[in-house]
CSV table of C-alpha atoms and ligand atoms in Angstrom, one decimal:
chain,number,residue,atom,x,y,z
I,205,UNK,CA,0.0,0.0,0.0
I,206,UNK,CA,1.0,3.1,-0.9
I,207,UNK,CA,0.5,5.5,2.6
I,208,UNK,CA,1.7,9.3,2.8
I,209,UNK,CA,3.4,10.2,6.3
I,210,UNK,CA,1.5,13.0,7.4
I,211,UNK,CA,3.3,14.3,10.8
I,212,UNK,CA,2.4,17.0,13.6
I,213,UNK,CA,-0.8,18.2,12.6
I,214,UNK,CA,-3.3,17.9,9.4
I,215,UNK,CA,-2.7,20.5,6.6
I,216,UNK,CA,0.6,20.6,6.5
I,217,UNK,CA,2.4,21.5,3.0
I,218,UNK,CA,4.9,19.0,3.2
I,219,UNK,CA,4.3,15.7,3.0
I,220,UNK,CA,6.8,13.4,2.6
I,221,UNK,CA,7.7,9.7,1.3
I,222,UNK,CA,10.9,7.8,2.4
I,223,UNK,CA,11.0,6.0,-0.9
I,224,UNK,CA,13.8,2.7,-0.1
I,225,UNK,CA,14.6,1.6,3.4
I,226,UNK,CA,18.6,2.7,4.4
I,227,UNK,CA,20.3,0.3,3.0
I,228,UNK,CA,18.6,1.1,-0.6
I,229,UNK,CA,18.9,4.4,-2.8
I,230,UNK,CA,18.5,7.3,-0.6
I,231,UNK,CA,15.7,9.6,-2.0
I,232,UNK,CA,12.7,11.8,-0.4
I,233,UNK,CA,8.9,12.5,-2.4
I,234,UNK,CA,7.6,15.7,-1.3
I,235,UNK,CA,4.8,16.7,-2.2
I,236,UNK,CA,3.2,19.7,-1.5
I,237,UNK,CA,-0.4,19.4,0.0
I,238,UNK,CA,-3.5,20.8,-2.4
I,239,UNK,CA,-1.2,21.6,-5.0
I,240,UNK,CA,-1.2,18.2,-7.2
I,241,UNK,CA,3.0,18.6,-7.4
I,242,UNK,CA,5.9,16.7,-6.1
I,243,UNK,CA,9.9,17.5,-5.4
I,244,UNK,CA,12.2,14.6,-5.4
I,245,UNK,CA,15.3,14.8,-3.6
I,246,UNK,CA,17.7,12.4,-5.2
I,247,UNK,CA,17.4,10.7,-8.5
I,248,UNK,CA,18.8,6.5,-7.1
I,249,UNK,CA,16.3,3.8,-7.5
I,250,UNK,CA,13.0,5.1,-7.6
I,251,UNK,CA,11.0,1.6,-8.9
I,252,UNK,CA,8.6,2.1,-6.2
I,253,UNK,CA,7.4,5.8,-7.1
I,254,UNK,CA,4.3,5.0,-9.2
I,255,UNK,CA,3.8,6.4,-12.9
I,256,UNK,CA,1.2,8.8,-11.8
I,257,UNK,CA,3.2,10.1,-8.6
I,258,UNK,CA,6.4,10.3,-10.9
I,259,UNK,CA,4.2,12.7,-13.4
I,260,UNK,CA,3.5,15.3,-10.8
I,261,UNK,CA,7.1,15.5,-10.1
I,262,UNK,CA,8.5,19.2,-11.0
I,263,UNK,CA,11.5,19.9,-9.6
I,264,UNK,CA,14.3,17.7,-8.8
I,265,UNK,CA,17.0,17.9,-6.4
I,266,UNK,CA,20.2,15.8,-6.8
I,267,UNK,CA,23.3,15.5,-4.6
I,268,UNK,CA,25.8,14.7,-7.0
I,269,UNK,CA,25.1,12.1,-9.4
I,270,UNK,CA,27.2,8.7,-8.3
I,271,UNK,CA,24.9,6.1,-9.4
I,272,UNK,CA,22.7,5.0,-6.5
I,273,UNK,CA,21.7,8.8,-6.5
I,274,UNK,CA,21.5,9.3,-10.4
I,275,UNK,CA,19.9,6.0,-12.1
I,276,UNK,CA,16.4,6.9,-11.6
I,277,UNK,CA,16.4,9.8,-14.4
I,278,UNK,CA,15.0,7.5,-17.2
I,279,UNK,CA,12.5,6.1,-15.0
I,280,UNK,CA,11.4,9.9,-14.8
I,281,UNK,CA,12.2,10.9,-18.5
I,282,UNK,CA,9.6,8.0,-19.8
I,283,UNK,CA,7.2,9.2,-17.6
I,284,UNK,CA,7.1,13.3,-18.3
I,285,UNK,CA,8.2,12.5,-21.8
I,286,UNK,CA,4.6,13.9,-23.2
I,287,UNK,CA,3.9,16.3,-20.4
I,288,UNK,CA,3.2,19.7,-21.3
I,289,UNK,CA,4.8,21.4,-18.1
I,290,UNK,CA,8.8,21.9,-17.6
I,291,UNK,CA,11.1,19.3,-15.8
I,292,UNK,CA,13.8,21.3,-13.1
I,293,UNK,CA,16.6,19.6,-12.4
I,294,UNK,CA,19.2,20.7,-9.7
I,295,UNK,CA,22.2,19.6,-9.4
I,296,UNK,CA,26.7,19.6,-8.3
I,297,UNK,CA,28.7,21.1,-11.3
I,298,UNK,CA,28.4,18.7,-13.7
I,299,UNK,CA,25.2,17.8,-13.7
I,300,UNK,CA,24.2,19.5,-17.1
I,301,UNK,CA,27.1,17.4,-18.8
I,302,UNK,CA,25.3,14.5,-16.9
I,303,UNK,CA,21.6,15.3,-18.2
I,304,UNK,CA,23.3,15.7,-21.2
I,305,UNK,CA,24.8,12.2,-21.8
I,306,UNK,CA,21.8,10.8,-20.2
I,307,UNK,CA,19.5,12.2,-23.3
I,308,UNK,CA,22.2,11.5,-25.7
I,309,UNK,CA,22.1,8.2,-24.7
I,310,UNK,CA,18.7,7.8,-27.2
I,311,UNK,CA,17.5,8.1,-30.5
I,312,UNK,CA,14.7,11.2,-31.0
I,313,UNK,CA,13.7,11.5,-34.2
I,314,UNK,CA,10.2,10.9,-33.1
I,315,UNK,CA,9.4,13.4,-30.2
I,316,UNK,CA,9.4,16.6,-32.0
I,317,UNK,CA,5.8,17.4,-31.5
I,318,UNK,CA,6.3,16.7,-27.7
I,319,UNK,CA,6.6,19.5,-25.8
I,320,UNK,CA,8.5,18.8,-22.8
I,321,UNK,CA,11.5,21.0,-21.9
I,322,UNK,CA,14.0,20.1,-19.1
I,323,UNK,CA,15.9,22.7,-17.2
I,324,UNK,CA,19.0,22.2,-15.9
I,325,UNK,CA,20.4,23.7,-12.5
I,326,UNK,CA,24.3,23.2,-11.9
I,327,UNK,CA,24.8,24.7,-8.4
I,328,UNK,CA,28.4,26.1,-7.7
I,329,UNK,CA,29.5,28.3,-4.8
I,330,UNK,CA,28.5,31.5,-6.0
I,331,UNK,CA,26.6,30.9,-9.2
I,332,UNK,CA,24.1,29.0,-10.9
I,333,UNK,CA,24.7,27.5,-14.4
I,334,UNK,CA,22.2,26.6,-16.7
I,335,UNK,CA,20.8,24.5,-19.3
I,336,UNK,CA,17.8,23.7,-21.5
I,337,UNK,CA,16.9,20.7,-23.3
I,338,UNK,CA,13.4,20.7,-25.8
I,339,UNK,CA,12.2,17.1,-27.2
I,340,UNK,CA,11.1,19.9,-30.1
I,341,UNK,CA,14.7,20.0,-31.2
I,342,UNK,CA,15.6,16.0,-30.4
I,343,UNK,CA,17.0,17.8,-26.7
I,344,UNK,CA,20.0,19.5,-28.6
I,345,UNK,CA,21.7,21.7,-25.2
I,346,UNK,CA,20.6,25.4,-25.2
I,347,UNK,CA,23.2,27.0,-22.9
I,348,UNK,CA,21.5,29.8,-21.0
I,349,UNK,CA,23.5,32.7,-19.0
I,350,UNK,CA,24.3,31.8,-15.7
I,351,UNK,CA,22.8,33.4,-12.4
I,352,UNK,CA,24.0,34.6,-9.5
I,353,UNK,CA,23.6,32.4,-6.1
I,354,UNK,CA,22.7,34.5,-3.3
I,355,UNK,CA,22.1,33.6,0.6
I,356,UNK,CA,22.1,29.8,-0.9
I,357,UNK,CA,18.6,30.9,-2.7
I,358,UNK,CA,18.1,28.0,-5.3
I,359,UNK,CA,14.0,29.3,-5.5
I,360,UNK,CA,12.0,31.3,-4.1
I,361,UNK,CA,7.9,30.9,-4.4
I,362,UNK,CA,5.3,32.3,-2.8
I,363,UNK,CA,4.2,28.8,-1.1
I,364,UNK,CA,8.1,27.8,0.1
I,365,UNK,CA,12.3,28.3,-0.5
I,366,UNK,CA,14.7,25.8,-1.7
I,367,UNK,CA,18.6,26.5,-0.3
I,368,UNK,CA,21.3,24.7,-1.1
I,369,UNK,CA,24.7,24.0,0.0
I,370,UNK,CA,27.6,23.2,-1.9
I,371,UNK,CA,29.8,20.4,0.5
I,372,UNK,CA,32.4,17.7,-0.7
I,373,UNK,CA,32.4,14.3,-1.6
I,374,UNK,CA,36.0,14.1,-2.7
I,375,UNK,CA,33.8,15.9,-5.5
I,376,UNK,CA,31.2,18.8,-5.0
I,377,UNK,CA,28.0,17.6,-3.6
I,378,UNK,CA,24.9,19.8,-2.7
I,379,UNK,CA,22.9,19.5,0.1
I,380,UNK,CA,19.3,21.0,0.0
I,381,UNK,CA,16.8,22.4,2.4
I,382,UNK,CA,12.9,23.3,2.1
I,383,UNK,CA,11.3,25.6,4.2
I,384,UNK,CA,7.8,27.3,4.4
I,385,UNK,CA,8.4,30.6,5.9
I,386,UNK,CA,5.0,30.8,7.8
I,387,UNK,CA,2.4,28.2,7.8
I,388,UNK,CA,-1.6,29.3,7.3
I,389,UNK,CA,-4.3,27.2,9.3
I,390,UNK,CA,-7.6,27.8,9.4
I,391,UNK,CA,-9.6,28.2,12.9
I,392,UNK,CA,-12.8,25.9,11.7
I,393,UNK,CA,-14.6,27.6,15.2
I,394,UNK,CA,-14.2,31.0,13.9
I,395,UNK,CA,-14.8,30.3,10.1
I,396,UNK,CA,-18.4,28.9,11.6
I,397,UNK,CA,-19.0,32.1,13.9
I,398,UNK,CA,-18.6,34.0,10.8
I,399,UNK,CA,-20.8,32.5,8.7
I,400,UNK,CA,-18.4,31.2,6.6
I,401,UNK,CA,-18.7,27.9,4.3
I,402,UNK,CA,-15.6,26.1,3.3
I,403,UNK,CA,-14.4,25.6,0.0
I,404,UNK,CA,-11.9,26.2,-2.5
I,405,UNK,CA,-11.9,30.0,-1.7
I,406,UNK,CA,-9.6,29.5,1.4
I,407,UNK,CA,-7.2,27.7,-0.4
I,408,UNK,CA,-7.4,31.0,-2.8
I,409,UNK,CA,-6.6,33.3,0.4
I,410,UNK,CA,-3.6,30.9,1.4
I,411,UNK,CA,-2.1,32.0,-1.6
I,412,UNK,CA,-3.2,35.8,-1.8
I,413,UNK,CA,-1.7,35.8,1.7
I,414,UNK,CA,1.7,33.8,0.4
I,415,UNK,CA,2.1,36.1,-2.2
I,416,UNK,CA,1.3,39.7,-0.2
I,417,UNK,CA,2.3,39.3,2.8
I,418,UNK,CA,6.0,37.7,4.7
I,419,UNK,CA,7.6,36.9,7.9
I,420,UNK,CA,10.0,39.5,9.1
I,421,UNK,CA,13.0,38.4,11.3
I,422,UNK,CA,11.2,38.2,14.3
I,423,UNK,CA,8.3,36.4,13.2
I,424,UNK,CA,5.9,39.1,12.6
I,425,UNK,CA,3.7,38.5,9.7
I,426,UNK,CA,4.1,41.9,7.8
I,427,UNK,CA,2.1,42.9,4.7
I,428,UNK,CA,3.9,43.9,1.1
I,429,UNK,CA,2.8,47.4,0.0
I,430,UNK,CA,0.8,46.4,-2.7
I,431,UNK,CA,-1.4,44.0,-0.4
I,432,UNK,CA,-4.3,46.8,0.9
I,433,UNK,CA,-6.0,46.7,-3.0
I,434,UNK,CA,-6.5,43.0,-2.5
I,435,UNK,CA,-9.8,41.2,-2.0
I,436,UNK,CA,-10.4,37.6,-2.1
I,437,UNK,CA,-13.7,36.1,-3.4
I,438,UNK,CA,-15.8,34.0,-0.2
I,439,UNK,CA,-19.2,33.0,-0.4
I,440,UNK,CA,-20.5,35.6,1.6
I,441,UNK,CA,-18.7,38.4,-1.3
I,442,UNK,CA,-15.8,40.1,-2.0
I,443,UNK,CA,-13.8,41.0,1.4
I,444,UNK,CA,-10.4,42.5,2.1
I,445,UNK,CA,-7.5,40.0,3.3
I,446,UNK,CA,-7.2,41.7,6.9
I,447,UNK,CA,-11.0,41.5,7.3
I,448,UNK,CA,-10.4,37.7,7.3
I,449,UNK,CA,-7.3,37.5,9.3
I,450,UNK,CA,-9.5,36.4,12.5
I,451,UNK,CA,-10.9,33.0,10.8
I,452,UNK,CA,-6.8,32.3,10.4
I,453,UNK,CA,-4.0,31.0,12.6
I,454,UNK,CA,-0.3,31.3,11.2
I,455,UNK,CA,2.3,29.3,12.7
I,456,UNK,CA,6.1,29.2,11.5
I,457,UNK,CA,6.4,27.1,8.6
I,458,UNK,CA,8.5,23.7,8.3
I,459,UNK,CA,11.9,23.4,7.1
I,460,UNK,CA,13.0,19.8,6.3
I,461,UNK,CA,17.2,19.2,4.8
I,462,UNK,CA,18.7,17.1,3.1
I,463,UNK,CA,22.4,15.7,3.5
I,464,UNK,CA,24.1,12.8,2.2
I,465,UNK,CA,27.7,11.3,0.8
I,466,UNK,CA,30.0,13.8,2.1
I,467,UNK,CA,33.5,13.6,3.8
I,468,UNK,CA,33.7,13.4,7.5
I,469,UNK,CA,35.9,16.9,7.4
I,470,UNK,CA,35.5,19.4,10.1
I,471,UNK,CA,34.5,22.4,7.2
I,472,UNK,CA,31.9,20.4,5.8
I,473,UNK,CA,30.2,19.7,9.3
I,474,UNK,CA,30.6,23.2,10.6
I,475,UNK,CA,28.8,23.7,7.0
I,476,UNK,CA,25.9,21.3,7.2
I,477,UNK,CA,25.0,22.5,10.9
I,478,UNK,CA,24.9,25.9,10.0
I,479,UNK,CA,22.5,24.8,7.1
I,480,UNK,CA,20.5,22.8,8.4
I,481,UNK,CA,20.1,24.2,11.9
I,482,UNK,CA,16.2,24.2,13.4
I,483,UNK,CA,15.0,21.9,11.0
I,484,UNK,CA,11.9,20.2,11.7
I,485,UNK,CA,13.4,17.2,10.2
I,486,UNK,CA,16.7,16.0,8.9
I,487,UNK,CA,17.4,13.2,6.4
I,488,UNK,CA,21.3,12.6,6.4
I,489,UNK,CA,23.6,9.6,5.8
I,490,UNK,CA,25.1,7.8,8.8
I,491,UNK,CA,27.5,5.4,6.0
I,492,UNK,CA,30.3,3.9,8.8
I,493,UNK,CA,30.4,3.7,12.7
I,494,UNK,CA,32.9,5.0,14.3
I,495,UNK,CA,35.0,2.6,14.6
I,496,UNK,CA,35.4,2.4,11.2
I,497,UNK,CA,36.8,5.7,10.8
I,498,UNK,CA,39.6,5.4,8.0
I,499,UNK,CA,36.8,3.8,5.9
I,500,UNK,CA,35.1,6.9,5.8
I,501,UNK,CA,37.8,9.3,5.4
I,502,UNK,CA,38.5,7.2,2.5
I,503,UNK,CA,35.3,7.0,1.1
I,504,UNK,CA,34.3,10.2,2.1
I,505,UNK,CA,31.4,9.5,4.1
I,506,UNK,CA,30.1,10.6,7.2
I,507,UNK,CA,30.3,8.1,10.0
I,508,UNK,CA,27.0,7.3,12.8
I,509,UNK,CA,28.8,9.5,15.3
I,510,UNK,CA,29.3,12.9,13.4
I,511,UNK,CA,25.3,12.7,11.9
I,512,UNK,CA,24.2,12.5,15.5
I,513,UNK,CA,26.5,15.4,16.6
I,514,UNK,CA,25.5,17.5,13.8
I,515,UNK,CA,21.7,17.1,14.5
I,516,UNK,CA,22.2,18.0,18.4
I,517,UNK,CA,24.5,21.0,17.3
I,518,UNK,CA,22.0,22.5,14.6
I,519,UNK,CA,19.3,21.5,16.9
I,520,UNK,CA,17.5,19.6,14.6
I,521,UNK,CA,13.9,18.3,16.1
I,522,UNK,CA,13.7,14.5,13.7
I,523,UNK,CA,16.8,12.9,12.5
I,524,UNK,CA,16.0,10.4,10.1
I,525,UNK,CA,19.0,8.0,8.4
I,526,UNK,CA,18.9,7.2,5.0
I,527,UNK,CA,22.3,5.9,3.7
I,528,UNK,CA,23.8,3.0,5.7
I,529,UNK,CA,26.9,1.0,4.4
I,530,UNK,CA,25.5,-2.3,3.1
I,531,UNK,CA,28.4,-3.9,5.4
I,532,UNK,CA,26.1,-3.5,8.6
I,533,UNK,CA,23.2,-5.1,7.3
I,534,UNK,CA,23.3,-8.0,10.1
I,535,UNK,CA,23.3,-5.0,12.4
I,536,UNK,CA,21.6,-2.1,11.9
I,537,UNK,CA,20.6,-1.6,15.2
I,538,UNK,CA,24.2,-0.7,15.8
I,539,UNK,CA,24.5,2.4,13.5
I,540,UNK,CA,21.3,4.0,15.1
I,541,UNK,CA,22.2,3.2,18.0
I,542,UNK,CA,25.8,5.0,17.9
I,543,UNK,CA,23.7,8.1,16.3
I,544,UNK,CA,21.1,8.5,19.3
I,545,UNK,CA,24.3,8.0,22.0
I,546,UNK,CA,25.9,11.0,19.8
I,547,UNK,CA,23.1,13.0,19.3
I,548,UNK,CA,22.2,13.1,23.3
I,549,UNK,CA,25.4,14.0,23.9
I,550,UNK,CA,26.5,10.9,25.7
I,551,UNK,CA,29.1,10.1,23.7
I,552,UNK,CA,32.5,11.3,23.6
I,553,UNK,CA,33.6,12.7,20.3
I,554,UNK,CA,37.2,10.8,19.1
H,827,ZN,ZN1,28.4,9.2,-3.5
H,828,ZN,ZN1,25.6,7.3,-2.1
């Protein structure tokens, strides 16, 4: 069966799917509630996302693109191959040399009426390169001018933000986070007071509110100068947002990261708990124990100890492990373990 973890409370806007336990693929389905639209982070073995879920996929997130985190992308291509809206994929450096071979890899004299175009995000320290590819033109590269990357901002929409972090892997990885700046709920006891009805029209003031109005830095919901000339339609007429703001209850939004294959070097964790700190939730790799050590310096992973460290540093309020060397598979129980001892503090850092 095919179940959607919904945590905390109802209406929240994330809703995510672990998609293979942690000794498979790593890789996280968000999708985003009442919207009909999914983010994947990772691109490994996604044989268990069905064909319709994998349609409603827009954006993609990938941490570098070593196979168990990169394989899935025909699976997805097959899918979207006659849909009408874009593919966005993010990516390390080279992942717009990697979409590239992945679509040269096939023969497209047949797609040109299709209209699917995929857009290509390779995330750098400072800037942004990008990429198009249109089945119109058999998904010839269009090289596009590169933008700027400011305060990590990969997007920015009205309903949430997307950072990213560049780390290393012995090559670039990026990790991402997801955040809803300020969450919307709806107080059912006052909507009946007021004689209200519900319906689509408050998922219609959601977004008039996303769009006009913001959190400033201490949590204040402020309004954007243009927001006083804007009414939303209810069934009781036309009324002005701040007329409506008692039937509401705003809350600070979620913010979920994502970390996994990078070295156990003191930059890259000082990085990742900077990153990822007060996250509701925190999917990261916990590859090697500790006592395996050398193995992960050598592989570049992090080891059970440091993910639990890093979670208690940044504060993090869910720590879930993904990405487990396949050589603990008779003992699991042993990684998580070494994790919860670190992450409570109880055990001493070597
Ligand atoms: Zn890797
Ligand atoms: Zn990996």
């Amino acid at each position: 069966m095919y179940i959607w973890y919904n945590y905390n409370i109802v209406a929240r806007l994330f809703h995510y799917k672990i998609i293979n336990d942690a000794f498979g693929d790593p890789c996280i389905l968000i999708r985003l509630f009442g919207e009909k639209r999914s983010l994947l982070f990772d691109l490994g073995d996604i044989r268990k996302i069905p064909f319709n879920e994998i349609l409603k996929i827009t954006d993609i997130f990938v941490t570098h693109t070593h196979i168990d985190h990169f394989i899935g992308f025909d699976q997805v291509l097959r899918a979207v191959l006659r849909r009408p809206e874009p593919l966005r994929i993010y990516g390390p450096e080279n992942i717009i040399e990697c979409v590239h071979g992945k679509l040269r890899g096939y023969t497209w004299n047949l797609v040109s009426d299709y209209p699917l175009q995929i857009e290509v995000y390779a995330i750098q320290e400072t800037v942004i390169k990008r990429a198009r590819f249109h089945a119109h033109d058999r998904f010839k590269i269009k090289r596009l001018h590169s933008i700027q990357l400011k305060n990590n901002l990969i997007i920015h929409e009205p309903l949430f933000k997307v950072k990213a972090q560049v780390l290393s892997h012995g090559i670039p990885v990026v990790a991402y986070s997801i955040e809803e700046e300020f969450h919307i709920n709806i107080n059912k006891v006052e909507l009946e007071k007021s004689g209200f009805n519900t319906g689509p029209w408050l998922g219609e003031l959601k977004k008039l509110i996303k769009q006009y109005y913001y959190y400033d830095s201490k949590e204040i919901l402020k309004a954007k100068k243009t927001s006083n000339t804007v009414k939303v339609n209810t069934p009781k007429g036309q009324f002005k947002i701040e007329q409506l703001f008692h039937i509401l209850k705003i809350t600070k939004g979620e913010k979920i990261s994502y970390v996994m294959d990078v070295s156990p070097t003191q930059e890259n964790i000082q990085k990742i708990v900077e990153f990822v700190r007060g996250s509701d939730i925190l999917f990261c790799e916990a590859y090697f124990l500790s006592k395996d050590k050398d193995r992960a310096i050598e592989r570049n992973h992090l080891t059970a100890d440091i993910t639990g460290s890093i979670a208690r540093q940044a504060e993090v309020q869910e720590l879930v492990i993904l990405h487990i060397s396949p050589k603990y598979i008779e003992n699991p129980q042993e990684v998580y373990r070494e994790v919860e001892l670190s992450r409570s503090g109880s055990l001493q850092q070597g």
